[in-house]
Each structure stands twice: as structure tokens, then as C-alpha cells.
Amino acid sequence: MAKKTTISTEVEIFGAVYPVRSDRDPESLQELASLVDKKMREISRQVQTVDTGKIAVLAALNFADELVQCRQRQEGDWGNVQETVTALAEDLGNALQE
């Protein structure tokens, strides 16, 4: 199996520059950093703190909430698909017996 090459890319988030080592391409890392930066700036306008650590934790909680909601929707969608397939299989079975 081929070993992925890791490269170092500098990203800027909330005014600070961070070196990040990853096998992702630099453009996708910049895009991720931009999302984090945008979320932190959004939160900093809504809260009464300038503590970057607290703002980062709130951003992480926001992202975690979005992830959980997406997973729940996906699980719900999968459940609907399973119900539909089961109903169609029953209908087909009934039609074949007639």
C-alpha cells in the first residue's frame, strides 16, 4: 500500500497562523481553515468575550452540533428508505401471489 505524503501548510484562523501537517492538498486545508475562521468571527460578534480559547470552543461546539444534526437526518433518511423498500417488497409479494 502506498504511503501518503504529508506536507506542511500554513493556515490563518482568527488572526493566528498555524502550521498544519496533512496529506490533504493545501487548497482544501485553506478552505477548512476559512470555515473555522468564519465561524469564530461570527461567534465573536455574538458573545461578550475576547478570549480566543473560549471562542474556539464555542465554534467547535457549533460544528459538533451541525455534524450531529447531519448524522441524525442521514439516519432518518436511511430509515425512510428501509421502510419504503420493505413496503414495496410486501406489495410485490402480494401482487405475485394474486
mmCIF file with all atom_site columns, C-alpha atoms in Angstrom:
data_model
loop_
_atom_site.group_PDB
_atom_site.id
_atom_site.type_symbol
_atom_site.label_atom_id
_atom_site.label_alt_id
_atom_site.label_comp_id
_atom_site.label_asym_id
_atom_site.label_entity_id
_atom_site.label_seq_id
_atom_site.pdbx_PDB_ins_code
_atom_site.Cartn_x
_atom_site.Cartn_y
_atom_site.Cartn_z
_atom_site.occupancy
_atom_site.B_iso_or_equiv
_atom_site.pdbx_formal_charge
_atom_site.auth_seq_id
_atom_site.auth_comp_id
_atom_site.auth_asym_id
_atom_site.auth_atom_id
_atom_site.pdbx_PDB_model_num
ATOM 1  C CA . MET A 1 1  ? 0.000   0.000   0.000  1.00 0.00 ? 1  MET A CA 1
ATOM 2  C CA . ALA A 1 2  ? 1.400   3.402   -0.951 1.00 0.00 ? 2  ALA A CA 1
ATOM 3  C CA . LYS A 1 3  ? 2.204   5.723   1.907  1.00 0.00 ? 3  LYS A CA 1
ATOM 4  C CA . LYS A 1 4  ? 0.542   9.128   1.641  1.00 0.00 ? 4  LYS A CA 1
ATOM 5  C CA . THR A 1 5  ? 2.855   12.095  1.603  1.00 0.00 ? 5  THR A CA 1
ATOM 6  C CA . THR A 1 6  ? 2.287   14.666  4.307  1.00 0.00 ? 6  THR A CA 1
ATOM 7  C CA . ILE A 1 7  ? 3.030   18.283  3.634  1.00 0.00 ? 7  ILE A CA 1
ATOM 8  C CA . SER A 1 8  ? 3.080   21.318  5.868  1.00 0.00 ? 8  SER A CA 1
ATOM 9  C CA . THR A 1 9  ? 0.722   24.168  5.077  1.00 0.00 ? 9  THR A CA 1
ATOM 10 C CA . GLU A 1 10 ? 0.255   27.404  6.974  1.00 0.00 ? 10 GLU A CA 1
ATOM 11 C CA . VAL A 1 11 ? -3.330  28.429  7.644  1.00 0.00 ? 11 VAL A CA 1
ATOM 12 C CA . GLU A 1 12 ? -4.644  31.571  9.286  1.00 0.00 ? 12 GLU A CA 1
ATOM 13 C CA . ILE A 1 13 ? -7.520  31.331  11.724 1.00 0.00 ? 13 ILE A CA 1
ATOM 14 C CA . PHE A 1 14 ? -8.814  34.258  13.739 1.00 0.00 ? 14 PHE A CA 1
ATOM 15 C CA . GLY A 1 15 ? -5.641  36.259  13.206 1.00 0.00 ? 15 GLY A CA 1
ATOM 16 C CA . ALA A 1 16 ? -3.215  33.492  14.166 1.00 0.00 ? 16 ALA A CA 1
ATOM 17 C CA . VAL A 1 17 ? -1.086  31.457  11.765 1.00 0.00 ? 17 VAL A CA 1
ATOM 18 C CA . TYR A 1 18 ? -0.843  27.707  12.310 1.00 0.00 ? 18 TYR A CA 1
ATOM 19 C CA . PRO A 1 19 ? 1.406   25.203  10.522 1.00 0.00 ? 19 PRO A CA 1
ATOM 20 C CA . VAL A 1 20 ? -0.635  22.096  9.686  1.00 0.00 ? 20 VAL A CA 1
ATOM 21 C CA . ARG A 1 21 ? 0.856   18.791  8.517  1.00 0.00 ? 21 ARG A CA 1
ATOM 22 C CA . SER A 1 22 ? -1.579  16.753  6.466  1.00 0.00 ? 22 SER A CA 1
ATOM 23 C CA . ASP A 1 23 ? -1.931  14.546  3.420  1.00 0.00 ? 23 ASP A CA 1
ATOM 24 C CA . ARG A 1 24 ? -4.707  16.859  2.200  1.00 0.00 ? 24 ARG A CA 1
ATOM 25 C CA . ASP A 1 25 ? -3.978  19.322  -0.541 1.00 0.00 ? 25 ASP A CA 1
ATOM 26 C CA . PRO A 1 26 ? -3.221  22.876  0.651  1.00 0.00 ? 26 PRO A CA 1
ATOM 27 C CA . GLU A 1 27 ? -6.324  24.316  -1.027 1.00 0.00 ? 27 GLU A CA 1
ATOM 28 C CA . SER A 1 28 ? -8.687  22.066  0.923  1.00 0.00 ? 28 SER A CA 1
ATOM 29 C CA . LEU A 1 29 ? -6.856  22.885  4.169  1.00 0.00 ? 29 LEU A CA 1
ATOM 30 C CA . GLN A 1 30 ? -7.226  26.591  3.420  1.00 0.00 ? 30 GLN A CA 1
ATOM 31 C CA . GLU A 1 31 ? -10.943 26.034  2.798  1.00 0.00 ? 31 GLU A CA 1
ATOM 32 C CA . LEU A 1 32 ? -11.330 24.257  6.148  1.00 0.00 ? 32 LEU A CA 1
ATOM 33 C CA . ALA A 1 33 ? -9.385  26.996  7.925  1.00 0.00 ? 33 ALA A CA 1
ATOM 34 C CA . SER A 1 34 ? -11.600 29.592  6.272  1.00 0.00 ? 34 SER A CA 1
ATOM 35 C CA . LEU A 1 35 ? -14.718 27.841  7.610  1.00 0.00 ? 35 LEU A CA 1
ATOM 36 C CA . VAL A 1 36 ? -13.280 27.797  11.136 1.00 0.00 ? 36 VAL A CA 1
ATOM 37 C CA . ASP A 1 37 ? -12.198 31.437  10.863 1.00 0.00 ? 37 ASP A CA 1
ATOM 38 C CA . LYS A 1 38 ? -15.637 32.490  9.633  1.00 0.00 ? 38 LYS A CA 1
ATOM 39 C CA . LYS A 1 39 ? -17.392 30.608  12.461 1.00 0.00 ? 39 LYS A CA 1
ATOM 40 C CA . MET A 1 40 ? -15.086 32.100  15.107 1.00 0.00 ? 40 MET A CA 1
ATOM 41 C CA . ARG A 1 41 ? -15.632 35.623  13.761 1.00 0.00 ? 41 ARG A CA 1
ATOM 42 C CA . GLU A 1 42 ? -19.395 35.048  13.730 1.00 0.00 ? 42 GLU A CA 1
ATOM 43 C CA . ILE A 1 43 ? -19.323 33.880  17.350 1.00 0.00 ? 43 ILE A CA 1
ATOM 44 C CA . SER A 1 44 ? -17.019 36.702  18.472 1.00 0.00 ? 44 SER A CA 1
ATOM 45 C CA . ARG A 1 45 ? -19.642 39.205  17.279 1.00 0.00 ? 45 ARG A CA 1
ATOM 46 C CA . GLN A 1 46 ? -22.310 37.460  19.378 1.00 0.00 ? 46 GLN A CA 1
ATOM 47 C CA . VAL A 1 47 ? -20.537 36.911  22.709 1.00 0.00 ? 47 VAL A CA 1
ATOM 48 C CA . GLN A 1 48 ? -19.085 39.234  25.312 1.00 0.00 ? 48 GLN A CA 1
ATOM 49 C CA . THR A 1 49 ? -15.610 37.695  25.434 1.00 0.00 ? 49 THR A CA 1
ATOM 50 C CA . VAL A 1 50 ? -12.338 38.278  23.638 1.00 0.00 ? 50 VAL A CA 1
ATOM 51 C CA . ASP A 1 51 ? -10.869 35.009  24.931 1.00 0.00 ? 51 ASP A CA 1
ATOM 52 C CA . THR A 1 52 ? -9.808  33.193  21.768 1.00 0.00 ? 52 THR A CA 1
ATOM 53 C CA . GLY A 1 53 ? -9.870  29.824  23.534 1.00 0.00 ? 53 GLY A CA 1
ATOM 54 C CA . LYS A 1 54 ? -13.489 30.246  24.595 1.00 0.00 ? 54 LYS A CA 1
ATOM 55 C CA . ILE A 1 55 ? -14.463 31.409  21.104 1.00 0.00 ? 55 ILE A CA 1
ATOM 56 C CA . ALA A 1 56 ? -12.689 28.365  19.619 1.00 0.00 ? 56 ALA A CA 1
ATOM 57 C CA . VAL A 1 57 ? -14.552 26.016  21.989 1.00 0.00 ? 57 VAL A CA 1
ATOM 58 C CA . LEU A 1 58 ? -17.885 27.616  21.068 1.00 0.00 ? 58 LEU A CA 1
ATOM 59 C CA . ALA A 1 59 ? -17.018 27.227  17.380 1.00 0.00 ? 59 ALA A CA 1
ATOM 60 C CA . ALA A 1 60 ? -16.139 23.562  17.958 1.00 0.00 ? 60 ALA A CA 1
ATOM 61 C CA . LEU A 1 61 ? -19.468 23.031  19.742 1.00 0.00 ? 61 LEU A CA 1
ATOM 62 C CA . ASN A 1 62 ? -21.293 24.670  16.822 1.00 0.00 ? 62 ASN A CA 1
ATOM 63 C CA . PHE A 1 63 ? -19.534 22.394  14.325 1.00 0.00 ? 63 PHE A CA 1
ATOM 64 C CA . ALA A 1 64 ? -20.230 19.332  16.509 1.00 0.00 ? 64 ALA A CA 1
ATOM 65 C CA . ASP A 1 65 ? -23.915 20.274  16.678 1.00 0.00 ? 65 ASP A CA 1
ATOM 66 C CA . GLU A 1 66 ? -24.071 20.630  12.889 1.00 0.00 ? 66 GLU A CA 1
ATOM 67 C CA . LEU A 1 67 ? -22.386 17.229  12.489 1.00 0.00 ? 67 LEU A CA 1
ATOM 68 C CA . VAL A 1 68 ? -24.800 15.511  14.885 1.00 0.00 ? 68 VAL A CA 1
ATOM 69 C CA . GLN A 1 69 ? -27.800 17.070  13.125 1.00 0.00 ? 69 GLN A CA 1
ATOM 70 C CA . CYS A 1 70 ? -26.493 15.893  9.731  1.00 0.00 ? 70 CYS A CA 1
ATOM 71 C CA . ARG A 1 71 ? -25.964 12.365  11.073 1.00 0.00 ? 71 ARG A CA 1
ATOM 72 C CA . GLN A 1 72 ? -29.460 12.288  12.568 1.00 0.00 ? 72 GLN A CA 1
ATOM 73 C CA . ARG A 1 73 ? -31.003 13.452  9.277  1.00 0.00 ? 73 ARG A CA 1
ATOM 74 C CA . GLN A 1 74 ? -28.981 10.850  7.390  1.00 0.00 ? 74 GLN A CA 1
ATOM 75 C CA . GLU A 1 75 ? -30.071 8.083   9.769  1.00 0.00 ? 75 GLU A CA 1
ATOM 76 C CA . GLY A 1 76 ? -33.682 9.258   9.448  1.00 0.00 ? 76 GLY A CA 1
ATOM 77 C CA . ASP A 1 77 ? -33.414 9.260   5.662  1.00 0.00 ? 77 ASP A CA 1
ATOM 78 C CA . TRP A 1 78 ? -31.948 5.732   5.739  1.00 0.00 ? 78 TRP A CA 1
ATOM 79 C CA . GLY A 1 79 ? -34.808 4.590   7.956  1.00 0.00 ? 79 GLY A CA 1
ATOM 80 C CA . ASN A 1 80 ? -37.306 6.018   5.456  1.00 0.00 ? 80 ASN A CA 1
ATOM 81 C CA . VAL A 1 81 ? -35.584 4.191   2.604  1.00 0.00 ? 81 VAL A CA 1
ATOM 82 C CA . GLN A 1 82 ? -35.692 0.914   4.530  1.00 0.00 ? 82 GLN A CA 1
ATOM 83 C CA . GLU A 1 83 ? -39.408 1.373   5.281  1.00 0.00 ? 83 GLU A CA 1
ATOM 84 C CA . THR A 1 84 ? -40.149 2.136   1.621  1.00 0.00 ? 84 THR A CA 1
ATOM 85 C CA . VAL A 1 85 ? -38.197 -0.891  0.398  1.00 0.00 ? 85 VAL A CA 1
ATOM 86 C CA . THR A 1 86 ? -39.972 -3.143  2.907  1.00 0.00 ? 86 THR A CA 1
ATOM 87 C CA . ALA A 1 87 ? -43.388 -1.825  1.860  1.00 0.00 ? 87 ALA A CA 1
ATOM 88 C CA . LEU A 1 88 ? -42.561 -2.265  -1.837 1.00 0.00 ? 88 LEU A CA 1
ATOM 89 C CA . ALA A 1 89 ? -41.325 -5.811  -1.219 1.00 0.00 ? 89 ALA A CA 1
ATOM 90 C CA . GLU A 1 90 ? -44.569 -6.643  0.586  1.00 0.00 ? 90 GLU A CA 1
ATOM 91 C CA . ASP A 1 91 ? -46.630 -5.104  -2.243 1.00 0.00 ? 91 ASP A CA 1
ATOM 92 C CA . LEU A 1 92 ? -44.644 -7.068  -4.813 1.00 0.00 ? 92 LEU A CA 1
ATOM 93 C CA . GLY A 1 93 ? -45.044 -10.278 -2.810 1.00 0.00 ? 93 GLY A CA 1
ATOM 94 C CA . ASN A 1 94 ? -48.794 -9.714  -2.557 1.00 0.00 ? 94 ASN A CA 1
ATOM 95 C CA . ALA A 1 95 ? -49.069 -8.936  -6.278 1.00 0.00 ? 95 ALA A CA 1
ATOM 96 C CA . LEU A 1 96 ? -47.171 -12.096 -7.215 1.00 0.00 ? 96 LEU A CA 1
ATOM 97 C CA . GLN A 1 97 ? -49.491 -14.227 -5.059 1.00 0.00 ? 97 GLN A CA 1
ATOM 98 C CA . GLU A 1 98 ? -52.602 -12.947 -6.843 1.00 0.00 ? 98 GLU A CA 1
#
